[in-house]
CSV table of C-alpha atoms in Angstrom, one decimal:
chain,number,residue,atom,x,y,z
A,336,UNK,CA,0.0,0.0,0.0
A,337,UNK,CA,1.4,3.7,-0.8
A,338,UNK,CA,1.5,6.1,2.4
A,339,UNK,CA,-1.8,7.2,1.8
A,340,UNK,CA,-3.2,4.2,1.7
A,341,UNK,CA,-1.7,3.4,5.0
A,342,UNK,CA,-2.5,6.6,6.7
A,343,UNK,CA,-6.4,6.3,6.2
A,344,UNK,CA,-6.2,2.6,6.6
A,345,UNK,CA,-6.9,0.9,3.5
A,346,UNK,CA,-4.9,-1.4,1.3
A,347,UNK,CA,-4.7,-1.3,-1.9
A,348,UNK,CA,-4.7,-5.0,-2.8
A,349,UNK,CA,-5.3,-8.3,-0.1
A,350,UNK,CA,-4.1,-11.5,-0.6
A,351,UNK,CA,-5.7,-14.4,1.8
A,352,UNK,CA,-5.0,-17.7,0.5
A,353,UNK,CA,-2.2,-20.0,1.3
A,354,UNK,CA,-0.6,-20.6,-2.1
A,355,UNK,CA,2.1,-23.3,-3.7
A,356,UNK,CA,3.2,-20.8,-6.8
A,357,UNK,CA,4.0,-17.0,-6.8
A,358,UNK,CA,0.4,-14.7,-7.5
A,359,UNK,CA,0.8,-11.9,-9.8
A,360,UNK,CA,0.9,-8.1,-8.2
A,361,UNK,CA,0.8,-5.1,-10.4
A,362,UNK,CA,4.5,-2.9,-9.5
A,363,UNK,CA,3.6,-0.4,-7.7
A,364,UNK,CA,5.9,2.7,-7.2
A,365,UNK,CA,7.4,3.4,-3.5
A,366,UNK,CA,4.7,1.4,-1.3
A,367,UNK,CA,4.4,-0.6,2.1
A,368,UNK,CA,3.8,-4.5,2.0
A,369,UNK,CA,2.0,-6.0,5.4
A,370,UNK,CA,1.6,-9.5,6.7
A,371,UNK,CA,-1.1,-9.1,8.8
A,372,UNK,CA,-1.6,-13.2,9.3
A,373,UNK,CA,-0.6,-14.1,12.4
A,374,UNK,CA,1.2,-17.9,11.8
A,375,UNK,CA,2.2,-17.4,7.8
A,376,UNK,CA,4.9,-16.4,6.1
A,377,UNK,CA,4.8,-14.0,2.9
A,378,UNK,CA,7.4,-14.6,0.0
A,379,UNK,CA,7.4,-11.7,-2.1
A,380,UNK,CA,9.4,-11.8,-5.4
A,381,UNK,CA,10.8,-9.0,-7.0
A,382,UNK,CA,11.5,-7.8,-9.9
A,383,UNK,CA,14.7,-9.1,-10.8
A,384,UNK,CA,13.5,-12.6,-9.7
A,385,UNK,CA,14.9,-12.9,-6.3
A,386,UNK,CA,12.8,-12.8,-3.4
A,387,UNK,CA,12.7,-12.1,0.5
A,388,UNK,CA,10.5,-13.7,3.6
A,389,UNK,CA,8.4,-11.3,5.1
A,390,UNK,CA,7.1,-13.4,8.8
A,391,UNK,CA,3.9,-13.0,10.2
A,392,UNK,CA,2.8,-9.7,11.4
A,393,UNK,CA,5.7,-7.8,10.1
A,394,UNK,CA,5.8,-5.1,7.2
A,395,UNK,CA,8.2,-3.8,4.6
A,396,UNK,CA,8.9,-0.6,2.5
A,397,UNK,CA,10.1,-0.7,-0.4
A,398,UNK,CA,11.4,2.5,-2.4
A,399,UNK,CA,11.5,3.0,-6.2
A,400,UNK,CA,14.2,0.8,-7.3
A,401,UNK,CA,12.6,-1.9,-5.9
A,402,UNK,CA,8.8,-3.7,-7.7
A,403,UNK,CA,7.5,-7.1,-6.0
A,404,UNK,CA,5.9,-9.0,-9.1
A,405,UNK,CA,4.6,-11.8,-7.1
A,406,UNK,CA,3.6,-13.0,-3.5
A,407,UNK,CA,3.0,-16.5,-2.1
A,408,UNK,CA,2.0,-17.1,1.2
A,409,UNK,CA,3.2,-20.0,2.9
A,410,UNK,CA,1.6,-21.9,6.2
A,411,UNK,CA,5.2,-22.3,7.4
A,412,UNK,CA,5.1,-19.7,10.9
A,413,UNK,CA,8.9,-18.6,10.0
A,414,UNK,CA,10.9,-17.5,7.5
């Protein structure tokens, strides 16, 4: 979610389901990814087709040289 977004409290996009492959997200400039689930892990991929854990409850920034292109959220409870 951009900071306005996250200011008044709404996200832009939610993703629920526990997933075996990677689920598209449109690149968003500068913007705020939260794991609000409380025993799953998020794997976000980025653009250049690495990708980082994000654990349960925890939230990211990322600036403008940086896109996520995916997420998949895993049932594992740590990265």
């Amino acid at each position: 979610m951009d900071e306005h977004a996250w200011n008044a409290g709404t996200p832009i996009a939610k993703y629920r389901d526990v997933t075996s492959s990677y689920q598209a997200v449109r690149p968003r400039p500068h913007y705020r990814v939260v794991n609000t689930r409380n025993d799953d892990v998020a794997y976000l991929r980025l653009q250049d087709g690495t990708s980082i854990c994000l654990p349960p409850n925890f939230d990211t920034v990322f600036a403008n040289a940086y896109s996520v292109t995916g997420i998949k959220i895993s049932s594992r409870s740590t990265c």
